[in-house]
Amino acid sequence: MFKPDYSVLRKKSEFVWYVNMSYYAMAELADVTLHDLFTNYKASLKLYSKENFDKFNKHFPMHEKLRKLNPSTPPISYGHINGLGIDLVFPEGNGEVNYKRCDKSLDDWISILDKPIDFSKAGMAPYYLEYQDNMKKAMNVDKVNFSYGYEGPITTAYTMLDLKLYYDLYDDPEKLKVFLEKLSWSITQFKRFHANVNGNDYKNTSYMCDDCATLVSADMWEEFVIPYMDIVYSDVNANRRSLHSEGMIYKHLKNLEKLGITWFDPSVSPKLDPEIIYKNCEVPFIWRMCSIYHSLLDRELAMDFVFAAVRDGASGLFTTARDLEEHNINVVEGFIQACETVQAMFAKGADRSDVGKLVSDRGKDIFWEKWRTQYI
């Protein structure tokens, strides 16, 4: 299994930050629902139109400092399981795409996974490939991202087995391992299809999202999580392993090094903070200011959020410009200002303790124990 040199990895990690444009904010500005977007490519044309970007830019004066949305088919996390035979559900209005629960057994799924699958022809892949092609033609562009996606092995297993997954950890562990191994190789096959459609080098697909893995006890990762994540990682670039997994507790963090993770995104993990992560593992990590937190902050506290995160070990930060009310825009602008300040300080030779001196007295009082226990 790949093992980076953690004694130098953090030191070599350059500070990174970014602010995403929100797909959902753009949908609201275009006056299209998520159901419209998932079922009609013309809704996506409205979302990605110049007129709609102009609307967004008027709301957000610092728009040039945001990551612009690139044309894409609508985001679906369940493309892989759809190709394995699980139907998708498209709620009316603004509900997220979901999937139909099924009652297949481990034996049923093992039998399915033993058979070859052409993911380009399975499930709704043909529909979204046509959707992608229609967007390219209508927009007169060569590149439209194919966002009919996949998840890591444990989250994928949960979508197939539901809560039975967590019972089988105890009731039928050996058969579950057989299933997880076959499933992990199936994920690599889907990833190849996905990378090919997007014109990406498969060897660079070293990113994994697996939130449900955190529902497996930290002490069981070595047996039930790490071997199967390793299959998915080992098939691509051996020098990079990026993991998004939310809901972790500090006990999970030791497993990141066992897995050889080189970049960690804890996302929404209320039991963690930068100091806890930094003290419990050597993996460089990015700290997220969730858009749902914007209403809890003002400009000063948004800047303190950044300064405190860097002070306590974060190698990067990011957020999303989701809500376009004046208060939230001001918070995001404070985030940007603080990140630019940190970047400039590091360029001049400052260290984390120097950045920490910028935290206001309010911020020193709040970040991080009060933040975890009283704010979120």
mmCIF file of C-alpha atoms in Angstrom:
data_model
loop_
_atom_site.group_PDB
_atom_site.id
_atom_site.type_symbol
_atom_site.label_atom_id
_atom_site.label_comp_id
_atom_site.label_asym_id
_atom_site.label_seq_id
_atom_site.Cartn_x
_atom_site.Cartn_y
_atom_site.Cartn_z
ATOM 1 C CA MET A 1 0.000 0.000 0.000
ATOM 2 C CA PHE A 2 1.247 3.491 -0.895
ATOM 3 C CA LYS A 3 2.826 5.386 2.026
ATOM 4 C CA PRO A 4 3.845 9.031 1.565
ATOM 5 C CA ASP A 5 6.552 10.628 3.671
ATOM 6 C CA TYR A 6 4.363 12.373 6.214
ATOM 7 C CA SER A 7 7.389 13.966 7.885
ATOM 8 C CA VAL A 8 7.650 16.386 4.952
ATOM 9 C CA LEU A 9 4.235 16.244 3.248
ATOM 10 C CA ARG A 10 2.624 18.994 5.322
ATOM 11 C CA LYS A 11 5.673 21.215 5.071
ATOM 12 C CA LYS A 12 5.625 20.931 1.286
ATOM 13 C CA SER A 13 1.880 21.577 0.966
ATOM 14 C CA GLU A 14 1.266 25.074 -0.349
ATOM 15 C CA PHE A 15 -1.644 27.034 1.096
ATOM 16 C CA VAL A 16 -4.684 26.796 -1.182
ATOM 17 C CA TRP A 17 -8.080 28.421 -1.053
ATOM 18 C CA TYR A 18 -11.090 28.885 -3.286
ATOM 19 C CA VAL A 19 -14.727 29.949 -3.358
ATOM 20 C CA ASN A 20 -17.147 27.996 -5.510
ATOM 21 C CA MET A 21 -20.047 29.472 -7.397
ATOM 22 C CA SER A 22 -23.215 27.685 -6.354
ATOM 23 C CA TYR A 23 -25.063 25.530 -8.880
ATOM 24 C CA TYR A 24 -28.190 25.979 -6.772
ATOM 25 C CA ALA A 25 -27.927 29.768 -6.655
ATOM 26 C CA MET A 26 -27.527 29.798 -10.421
ATOM 27 C CA ALA A 27 -30.600 27.584 -10.786
ATOM 28 C CA GLU A 28 -32.647 30.007 -8.694
ATOM 29 C CA LEU A 29 -31.462 32.975 -10.749
ATOM 30 C CA ALA A 30 -32.363 31.124 -13.961
ATOM 31 C CA ASP A 31 -35.812 30.309 -12.512
ATOM 32 C CA VAL A 32 -35.431 26.597 -13.178
ATOM 33 C CA THR A 33 -36.043 23.796 -10.683
ATOM 34 C CA LEU A 34 -33.715 20.906 -10.003
ATOM 35 C CA HIS A 35 -36.333 18.630 -11.553
ATOM 36 C CA ASP A 36 -36.183 20.767 -14.705
ATOM 37 C CA LEU A 37 -32.400 20.464 -14.783
ATOM 38 C CA PHE A 38 -32.349 16.707 -14.284
ATOM 39 C CA THR A 39 -34.949 16.046 -16.951
ATOM 40 C CA ASN A 40 -34.475 18.678 -19.680
ATOM 41 C CA TYR A 41 -31.176 19.892 -21.106
ATOM 42 C CA LYS A 42 -32.791 23.206 -22.092
ATOM 43 C CA ALA A 43 -32.988 24.106 -18.396
ATOM 44 C CA SER A 44 -29.201 23.748 -18.222
ATOM 45 C CA LEU A 45 -28.866 26.091 -21.191
ATOM 46 C CA LYS A 46 -30.700 28.738 -19.155
ATOM 47 C CA LEU A 47 -28.527 28.106 -16.106
ATOM 48 C CA TYR A 48 -25.255 28.440 -18.063
ATOM 49 C CA SER A 49 -26.370 31.353 -20.214
ATOM 50 C CA LYS A 50 -24.383 34.589 -20.276
ATOM 51 C CA GLU A 51 -27.471 36.412 -19.023
ATOM 52 C CA ASN A 52 -27.598 34.199 -15.944
ATOM 53 C CA PHE A 53 -23.904 34.682 -15.156
ATOM 54 C CA ASP A 54 -24.464 38.434 -15.506
ATOM 55 C CA LYS A 55 -27.262 38.201 -12.924
ATOM 56 C CA PHE A 56 -24.970 36.393 -10.511
ATOM 57 C CA ASN A 57 -22.138 38.862 -11.049
ATOM 58 C CA LYS A 58 -24.404 41.806 -10.228
ATOM 59 C CA HIS A 59 -25.151 40.205 -6.870
ATOM 60 C CA PHE A 60 -21.514 39.401 -6.135
ATOM 61 C CA PRO A 61 -19.007 42.243 -6.750
ATOM 62 C CA MET A 62 -15.984 39.969 -6.148
ATOM 63 C CA HIS A 63 -17.216 37.419 -8.706
ATOM 64 C CA GLU A 64 -13.883 37.348 -10.549
ATOM 65 C CA LYS A 65 -12.311 35.732 -7.484
ATOM 66 C CA LEU A 66 -14.755 32.814 -7.526
ATOM 67 C CA ARG A 67 -14.419 29.491 -9.315
ATOM 68 C CA LYS A 68 -16.765 29.860 -12.247
ATOM 69 C CA LEU A 69 -19.177 27.040 -12.962
ATOM 70 C CA ASN A 70 -18.191 25.119 -16.064
ATOM 71 C CA PRO A 71 -20.937 23.670 -18.284
ATOM 72 C CA SER A 72 -21.976 20.291 -16.968
ATOM 73 C CA THR A 73 -24.770 17.784 -17.009
ATOM 74 C CA PRO A 74 -26.705 17.951 -13.709
ATOM 75 C CA PRO A 75 -24.868 16.474 -10.702
ATOM 76 C CA ILE A 76 -25.933 12.915 -9.892
ATOM 77 C CA SER A 77 -23.956 10.915 -7.339
ATOM 78 C CA TYR A 78 -25.604 7.606 -8.181
ATOM 79 C CA GLY A 79 -24.611 6.940 -11.788
ATOM 80 C CA HIS A 80 -22.639 3.828 -10.879
ATOM 81 C CA ILE A 81 -25.398 2.137 -8.878
ATOM 82 C CA ASN A 82 -27.909 3.130 -11.544
ATOM 83 C CA GLY A 83 -25.759 1.174 -13.974
ATOM 84 C CA LEU A 84 -25.912 -1.788 -11.586
ATOM 85 C CA GLY A 85 -29.706 -1.776 -11.715
ATOM 86 C CA ILE A 86 -30.881 0.635 -9.003
ATOM 87 C CA ASP A 87 -33.511 3.072 -10.256
ATOM 88 C CA LEU A 88 -33.147 6.812 -9.715
ATOM 89 C CA VAL A 89 -35.884 9.004 -8.251
ATOM 90 C CA PHE A 90 -36.471 12.567 -9.476
ATOM 91 C CA PRO A 91 -38.642 14.528 -7.016
ATOM 92 C CA GLU A 92 -40.754 17.376 -8.330
ATOM 93 C CA GLY A 93 -39.518 20.880 -7.597
ATOM 94 C CA ASN A 94 -36.128 21.243 -5.933
ATOM 95 C CA GLY A 95 -35.560 17.848 -4.386
ATOM 96 C CA GLU A 96 -32.201 16.157 -4.904
ATOM 97 C CA VAL A 97 -31.986 13.056 -7.060
ATOM 98 C CA ASN A 98 -32.387 9.974 -4.894
ATOM 99 C CA TYR A 99 -32.497 6.242 -5.531
ATOM 100 C CA LYS A 100 -35.015 3.464 -4.916
ATOM 101 C CA ARG A 101 -34.159 1.185 -2.022
ATOM 102 C CA CYS A 102 -33.988 -2.472 -2.917
ATOM 103 C CA ASP A 103 -34.024 -5.753 -1.011
ATOM 104 C CA LYS A 104 -31.350 -7.680 -2.903
ATOM 105 C CA SER A 105 -29.147 -9.941 -0.815
ATOM 106 C CA LEU A 106 -25.369 -10.111 -0.754
ATOM 107 C CA ASP A 107 -25.588 -13.195 -2.973
ATOM 108 C CA ASP A 108 -27.779 -11.324 -5.461
ATOM 109 C CA TRP A 109 -25.315 -8.448 -5.694
ATOM 110 C CA ILE A 110 -22.287 -10.730 -5.933
ATOM 111 C CA SER A 111 -23.956 -12.465 -8.874
ATOM 112 C CA ILE A 112 -24.612 -9.107 -10.579
ATOM 113 C CA LEU A 113 -21.056 -7.901 -9.965
ATOM 114 C CA ASP A 114 -19.646 -11.108 -11.450
ATOM 115 C CA LYS A 115 -21.144 -10.235 -14.835
ATOM 116 C CA PRO A 116 -19.572 -7.750 -17.286
ATOM 117 C CA ILE A 117 -21.386 -4.409 -17.560
ATOM 118 C CA ASP A 118 -21.111 -1.813 -20.299
ATOM 119 C CA PHE A 119 -21.721 1.306 -18.209
ATOM 120 C CA SER A 120 -22.169 3.450 -21.314
ATOM 121 C CA LYS A 121 -25.347 1.505 -22.083
ATOM 122 C CA ALA A 122 -26.604 0.752 -18.577
ATOM 123 C CA GLY A 123 -29.183 2.652 -16.540
ATOM 124 C CA MET A 124 -29.690 6.276 -17.528
ATOM 125 C CA ALA A 125 -26.167 6.716 -18.896
ATOM 126 C CA PRO A 126 -27.425 6.811 -22.520
ATOM 127 C CA TYR A 127 -29.904 9.549 -21.575
ATOM 128 C CA TYR A 128 -27.247 11.729 -19.924
ATOM 129 C CA LEU A 129 -24.748 11.092 -22.704
ATOM 130 C CA GLU A 130 -27.365 12.421 -25.115
ATOM 131 C CA TYR A 131 -28.061 15.292 -22.680
ATOM 132 C CA GLN A 132 -24.334 16.122 -22.739
ATOM 133 C CA ASP A 133 -24.236 15.997 -26.538
ATOM 134 C CA ASN A 134 -27.308 18.244 -26.806
ATOM 135 C CA MET A 135 -25.675 20.808 -24.522
ATOM 136 C CA LYS A 136 -22.470 20.803 -26.578
ATOM 137 C CA LYS A 137 -24.376 21.376 -29.793
ATOM 138 C CA ALA A 138 -26.671 24.069 -28.385
ATOM 139 C CA MET A 139 -23.824 25.942 -26.657
ATOM 140 C CA ASN A 140 -21.372 25.366 -29.518
ATOM 141 C CA VAL A 141 -18.663 24.128 -27.141
ATOM 142 C CA ASP A 142 -16.381 21.106 -27.161
ATOM 143 C CA LYS A 143 -16.445 20.479 -23.409
ATOM 144 C CA VAL A 144 -19.447 19.779 -21.195
ATOM 145 C CA ASN A 145 -18.630 17.828 -18.053
ATOM 146 C CA PHE A 146 -20.427 14.528 -17.559
ATOM 147 C CA SER A 147 -21.570 14.619 -13.922
ATOM 148 C CA TYR A 148 -23.297 11.240 -13.763
ATOM 149 C CA GLY A 149 -21.033 10.092 -10.980
ATOM 150 C CA TYR A 150 -20.060 7.562 -8.344
ATOM 151 C CA GLU A 151 -19.134 7.224 -4.682
ATOM 152 C CA GLY A 152 -16.525 5.341 -2.676
ATOM 153 C CA PRO A 153 -16.991 1.660 -1.769
ATOM 154 C CA ILE A 154 -18.708 2.000 1.611
ATOM 155 C CA THR A 155 -21.203 4.660 0.540
ATOM 156 C CA THR A 156 -21.903 2.648 -2.611
ATOM 157 C CA ALA A 157 -22.414 -0.487 -0.510
ATOM 158 C CA TYR A 158 -24.862 1.406 1.702
ATOM 159 C CA THR A 159 -26.939 2.521 -1.284
ATOM 160 C CA MET A 160 -27.158 -1.126 -2.375
ATOM 161 C CA LEU A 161 -27.677 -2.823 1.007
ATOM 162 C CA ASP A 162 -29.128 -0.012 3.134
ATOM 163 C CA LEU A 163 -28.747 -0.639 6.891
ATOM 164 C CA LYS A 164 -28.101 -4.312 6.203
ATOM 165 C CA LEU A 165 -24.535 -3.238 5.418
ATOM 166 C CA TYR A 166 -23.898 -2.386 9.056
ATOM 167 C CA TYR A 167 -25.530 -5.598 10.308
ATOM 168 C CA ASP A 168 -23.463 -7.697 7.905
ATOM 169 C CA LEU A 169 -20.277 -6.302 9.429
ATOM 170 C CA TYR A 170 -21.145 -8.623 12.336
ATOM 171 C CA ASP A 171 -23.603 -11.165 10.901
ATOM 172 C CA ASP A 172 -21.863 -12.131 7.656
ATOM 173 C CA PRO A 173 -18.426 -10.476 7.579
ATOM 174 C CA GLU A 174 -16.677 -12.877 5.195
ATOM 175 C CA LYS A 175 -19.351 -12.716 2.518
ATOM 176 C CA LEU A 176 -19.485 -8.939 2.959
ATOM 177 C CA LYS A 177 -15.752 -8.793 2.214
ATOM 178 C CA VAL A 178 -16.279 -10.755 -1.001
ATOM 179 C CA PHE A 179 -19.008 -8.297 -1.983
ATOM 180 C CA LEU A 180 -16.903 -5.235 -1.111
ATOM 181 C CA GLU A 181 -13.946 -6.471 -3.146
ATOM 182 C CA LYS A 182 -16.063 -7.099 -6.237
ATOM 183 C CA LEU A 183 -17.836 -3.776 -5.731
ATOM 184 C CA SER A 184 -14.533 -1.891 -5.476
ATOM 185 C CA TRP A 185 -13.349 -3.287 -8.794
ATOM 186 C CA SER A 186 -16.712 -2.348 -10.300
ATOM 187 C CA ILE A 187 -16.154 1.237 -9.129
ATOM 188 C CA THR A 188 -12.815 1.300 -10.942
ATOM 189 C CA GLN A 189 -14.552 0.107 -14.116
ATOM 190 C CA PHE A 190 -17.157 2.860 -13.837
ATOM 191 C CA LYS A 191 -14.416 5.419 -13.160
ATOM 192 C CA ARG A 192 -12.708 4.425 -16.399
ATOM 193 C CA PHE A 193 -15.946 4.958 -18.304
ATOM 194 C CA HIS A 194 -16.520 8.288 -16.522
ATOM 195 C CA ALA A 195 -12.973 9.534 -17.182
ATOM 196 C CA ASN A 196 -13.164 8.512 -20.828
ATOM 197 C CA VAL A 197 -16.434 10.387 -21.397
ATOM 198 C CA ASN A 198 -14.930 13.509 -19.825
ATOM 199 C CA GLY A 199 -11.683 13.244 -21.769
ATOM 200 C CA ASN A 200 -9.694 12.945 -18.537
ATOM 201 C CA ASP A 201 -6.617 10.851 -17.869
ATOM 202 C CA TYR A 202 -7.846 7.958 -15.735
ATOM 203 C CA LYS A 203 -4.571 7.934 -13.813
ATOM 204 C CA ASN A 204 -5.455 11.353 -12.381
ATOM 205 C CA THR A 205 -8.749 10.216 -10.829
ATOM 206 C CA SER A 206 -7.257 9.902 -7.348
ATOM 207 C CA TYR A 207 -10.168 11.620 -5.530
ATOM 208 C CA MET A 208 -12.737 9.713 -3.500
ATOM 209 C CA CYS A 209 -15.945 10.737 -1.729
ATOM 210 C CA ASP A 210 -17.138 8.264 0.899
ATOM 211 C CA ASP A 211 -19.244 9.734 3.698
ATOM 212 C CA CYS A 212 -20.846 6.489 4.883
ATOM 213 C CA ALA A 213 -17.421 5.086 5.738
ATOM 214 C CA THR A 214 -17.510 7.207 8.886
ATOM 215 C CA LEU A 215 -20.462 5.141 10.133
ATOM 216 C CA VAL A 216 -18.093 2.179 10.387
ATOM 217 C CA SER A 217 -16.277 2.093 13.716
ATOM 218 C CA ALA A 218 -12.745 3.456 13.467
ATOM 219 C CA ASP A 219 -11.378 0.184 14.857
ATOM 220 C CA MET A 220 -13.060 -1.758 12.025
ATOM 221 C CA TRP A 221 -11.591 0.306 9.189
ATOM 222 C CA GLU A 222 -8.493 -1.843 8.824
ATOM 223 C CA GLU A 223 -10.660 -4.869 8.041
ATOM 224 C CA PHE A 224 -13.710 -3.426 6.280
ATOM 225 C CA VAL A 225 -12.795 -0.043 4.797
ATOM 226 C CA ILE A 226 -9.090 0.384 4.059
ATOM 227 C CA PRO A 227 -8.641 -2.705 1.821
ATOM 228 C CA TYR A 228 -11.501 -1.639 -0.450
ATOM 229 C CA MET A 229 -10.622 2.030 -0.657
ATOM 230 C CA ASP A 230 -7.090 0.862 -1.445
ATOM 231 C CA ILE A 231 -8.355 -1.113 -4.454
ATOM 232 C CA VAL A 232 -9.976 2.016 -5.872
ATOM 233 C CA TYR A 233 -6.906 4.161 -5.192
ATOM 234 C CA SER A 234 -4.280 1.638 -6.285
ATOM 235 C CA ASP A 235 -5.592 1.582 -9.835
ATOM 236 C CA VAL A 236 -4.656 5.244 -10.389
ATOM 237 C CA ASN A 237 -1.861 7.752 -9.615
ATOM 238 C CA ALA A 238 0.142 6.241 -6.759
ATOM 239 C CA ASN A 239 1.434 9.603 -5.536
ATOM 240 C CA ARG A 240 -1.908 11.212 -4.674
ATOM 241 C CA ARG A 241 -4.822 10.000 -2.594
ATOM 242 C CA SER A 242 -7.493 12.590 -1.829
ATOM 243 C CA LEU A 243 -10.440 11.728 0.433
ATOM 244 C CA HIS A 244 -13.675 13.585 1.216
ATOM 245 C CA SER A 245 -15.400 11.927 4.161
ATOM 246 C CA GLU A 246 -17.686 13.859 6.469
ATOM 247 C CA GLY A 247 -18.936 13.019 9.933
ATOM 248 C CA MET A 248 -15.621 11.685 11.241
ATOM 249 C CA ILE A 249 -14.550 11.646 14.863
ATOM 250 C CA TYR A 250 -10.940 11.902 16.016
ATOM 251 C CA LYS A 251 -10.566 8.113 16.289
ATOM 252 C CA HIS A 252 -11.039 7.767 12.526
ATOM 253 C CA LEU A 253 -8.107 10.040 11.743
ATOM 254 C CA LYS A 254 -5.410 7.449 12.448
ATOM 255 C CA ASN A 255 -6.723 5.460 9.486
ATOM 256 C CA LEU A 256 -5.935 8.210 6.988
ATOM 257 C CA GLU A 257 -2.211 7.532 7.285
ATOM 258 C CA LYS A 258 -2.730 3.763 7.084
ATOM 259 C CA LEU A 259 -4.513 4.367 3.783
ATOM 260 C CA GLY A 260 -1.807 6.712 2.497
ATOM 261 C CA ILE A 261 -4.117 9.717 2.130
ATOM 262 C CA THR A 262 -2.255 12.809 0.907
ATOM 263 C CA TRP A 263 -5.130 15.340 1.066
ATOM 264 C CA PHE A 264 -8.155 15.205 3.372
ATOM 265 C CA ASP A 265 -11.452 17.094 3.231
ATOM 266 C CA PRO A 266 -13.493 16.445 6.414
ATOM 267 C CA SER A 267 -16.331 18.594 5.036
ATOM 268 C CA VAL A 268 -19.194 18.688 7.580
ATOM 269 C CA SER A 269 -17.642 16.997 10.619
ATOM 270 C CA PRO A 270 -19.006 18.718 13.742
ATOM 271 C CA LYS A 271 -16.861 16.575 16.051
ATOM 272 C CA LEU A 272 -13.645 17.789 14.411
ATOM 273 C CA ASP A 273 -11.819 21.084 14.139
ATOM 274 C CA PRO A 274 -8.407 22.018 12.676
ATOM 275 C CA GLU A 275 -6.616 21.580 15.982
ATOM 276 C CA ILE A 276 -8.056 18.091 16.532
ATOM 277 C CA ILE A 277 -7.142 16.986 13.009
ATOM 278 C CA TYR A 278 -3.629 18.438 13.207
ATOM 279 C CA LYS A 279 -2.894 16.714 16.512
ATOM 280 C CA ASN A 280 -4.275 13.309 15.521
ATOM 281 C CA CYS A 281 -2.818 12.745 12.056
ATOM 282 C CA GLU A 282 -0.088 13.994 9.727
ATOM 283 C CA VAL A 283 -2.236 14.350 6.612
ATOM 284 C CA PRO A 284 -2.553 17.805 4.992
ATOM 285 C CA PHE A 285 -6.187 18.897 5.118
ATOM 286 C CA ILE A 286 -8.513 21.552 3.773
ATOM 287 C CA TRP A 287 -11.069 23.166 6.097
ATOM 288 C CA ARG A 288 -14.513 24.056 4.833
ATOM 289 C CA MET A 289 -16.595 27.059 5.790
ATOM 290 C CA CYS A 290 -19.960 25.472 5.023
ATOM 291 C CA SER A 291 -22.437 27.826 3.392
ATOM 292 C CA ILE A 292 -24.938 26.927 6.128
ATOM 293 C CA TYR A 293 -22.520 28.608 8.570
ATOM 294 C CA HIS A 294 -22.545 31.968 6.785
ATOM 295 C CA SER A 295 -25.575 33.178 8.731
ATOM 296 C CA LEU A 296 -23.735 32.434 12.006
ATOM 297 C CA LEU A 297 -20.825 34.694 11.088
ATOM 298 C CA ASP A 298 -20.151 38.316 10.259
ATOM 299 C CA ARG A 299 -17.241 39.658 8.212
ATOM 300 C CA GLU A 300 -14.848 39.798 11.158
ATOM 301 C CA LEU A 301 -15.673 36.271 12.323
ATOM 302 C CA ALA A 302 -15.396 34.976 8.759
ATOM 303 C CA MET A 303 -11.850 36.324 8.680
ATOM 304 C CA ASP A 304 -11.164 34.857 12.121
ATOM 305 C CA PHE A 305 -12.456 31.491 10.871
ATOM 306 C CA VAL A 306 -9.732 31.546 8.218
ATOM 307 C CA PHE A 307 -6.949 32.836 10.462
ATOM 308 C CA ALA A 308 -7.775 30.353 13.247
ATOM 309 C CA ALA A 309 -7.936 27.423 10.815
ATOM 310 C CA VAL A 310 -4.507 28.256 9.403
ATOM 311 C CA ARG A 311 -3.098 28.893 12.876
ATOM 312 C CA ASP A 312 -4.240 25.441 13.959
ATOM 313 C CA GLY A 313 -2.952 23.478 10.996
ATOM 314 C CA ALA A 314 -5.186 23.738 7.914
ATOM 315 C CA SER A 315 -3.337 23.642 4.593
ATOM 316 C CA GLY A 316 -6.273 25.191 2.774
ATOM 317 C CA LEU A 317 -9.811 26.536 3.045
ATOM 318 C CA PHE A 318 -12.865 26.761 0.822
ATOM 319 C CA THR A 319 -16.478 27.862 0.835
ATOM 320 C CA THR A 320 -19.368 28.349 -1.590
ATOM 321 C CA ALA A 321 -21.249 31.526 -2.512
ATOM 322 C CA ARG A 322 -24.653 29.917 -2.028
ATOM 323 C CA ASP A 323 -27.050 32.596 -0.770
ATOM 324 C CA LEU A 324 -26.928 36.016 -2.362
ATOM 325 C CA GLU A 325 -28.288 38.092 0.523
ATOM 326 C CA GLU A 326 -26.126 41.069 1.519
ATOM 327 C CA HIS A 327 -25.115 39.528 4.869
ATOM 328 C CA ASN A 328 -23.888 36.281 3.330
ATOM 329 C CA ILE A 329 -22.059 38.050 0.511
ATOM 330 C CA ASN A 330 -20.258 40.165 3.109
ATOM 331 C CA VAL A 331 -19.224 36.999 4.955
ATOM 332 C CA VAL A 332 -17.833 35.432 1.767
ATOM 333 C CA GLU A 333 -15.975 38.647 0.950
ATOM 334 C CA GLY A 334 -14.418 38.516 4.425
ATOM 335 C CA PHE A 335 -13.385 34.923 3.743
ATOM 336 C CA ILE A 336 -11.724 35.973 0.477
ATOM 337 C CA GLN A 337 -9.968 38.927 2.105
ATOM 338 C CA ALA A 338 -8.573 36.723 4.879
ATOM 339 C CA CYS A 339 -7.371 34.022 2.474
ATOM 340 C CA GLU A 340 -5.592 36.606 0.345
ATOM 341 C CA THR A 341 -3.972 38.001 3.494
ATOM 342 C CA VAL A 342 -2.714 34.555 4.515
ATOM 343 C CA GLN A 343 -1.398 33.887 1.022
ATOM 344 C CA ALA A 344 0.514 37.174 1.011
ATOM 345 C CA MET A 345 1.936 36.545 4.493
ATOM 346 C CA PHE A 346 3.206 33.077 3.595
ATOM 347 C CA ALA A 347 4.793 34.484 0.428
ATOM 348 C CA LYS A 348 6.785 36.849 2.645
ATOM 349 C CA GLY A 349 7.963 34.084 4.975
ATOM 350 C CA ALA A 350 5.382 34.258 7.769
ATOM 351 C CA ASP A 351 4.394 31.104 9.655
ATOM 352 C CA ARG A 352 1.187 29.811 11.235
ATOM 353 C CA SER A 353 1.794 31.559 14.543
ATOM 354 C CA ASP A 354 2.085 34.886 12.715
ATOM 355 C CA VAL A 355 -1.291 34.269 11.069
ATOM 356 C CA GLY A 356 -2.762 33.339 14.447
ATOM 357 C CA LYS A 357 -1.962 36.800 15.779
ATOM 358 C CA LEU A 358 -4.591 38.218 13.398
ATOM 359 C CA VAL A 359 -7.466 36.443 15.167
ATOM 360 C CA SER A 360 -9.642 38.970 16.998
ATOM 361 C CA ASP A 361 -10.518 38.617 20.676
ATOM 362 C CA ARG A 362 -14.005 37.454 19.645
ATOM 363 C CA GLY A 363 -12.485 34.835 17.380
ATOM 364 C CA LYS A 364 -10.095 33.616 20.070
ATOM 365 C CA ASP A 365 -13.082 33.053 22.333
ATOM 366 C CA ILE A 366 -15.153 31.182 19.715
ATOM 367 C CA PHE A 367 -12.764 29.066 17.616
ATOM 368 C CA TRP A 368 -12.874 26.170 18.108
ATOM 369 C CA GLU A 369 -14.456 24.704 21.238
ATOM 370 C CA LYS A 370 -17.372 27.132 21.413
ATOM 371 C CA TRP A 371 -17.808 26.837 17.664
ATOM 372 C CA ARG A 372 -18.228 23.059 17.886
ATOM 373 C CA THR A 373 -20.295 22.965 21.060
ATOM 374 C CA GLN A 374 -22.450 26.101 20.908
ATOM 375 C CA TYR A 375 -22.613 27.363 17.317
ATOM 376 C CA ILE A 376 -23.003 24.268 15.151
#
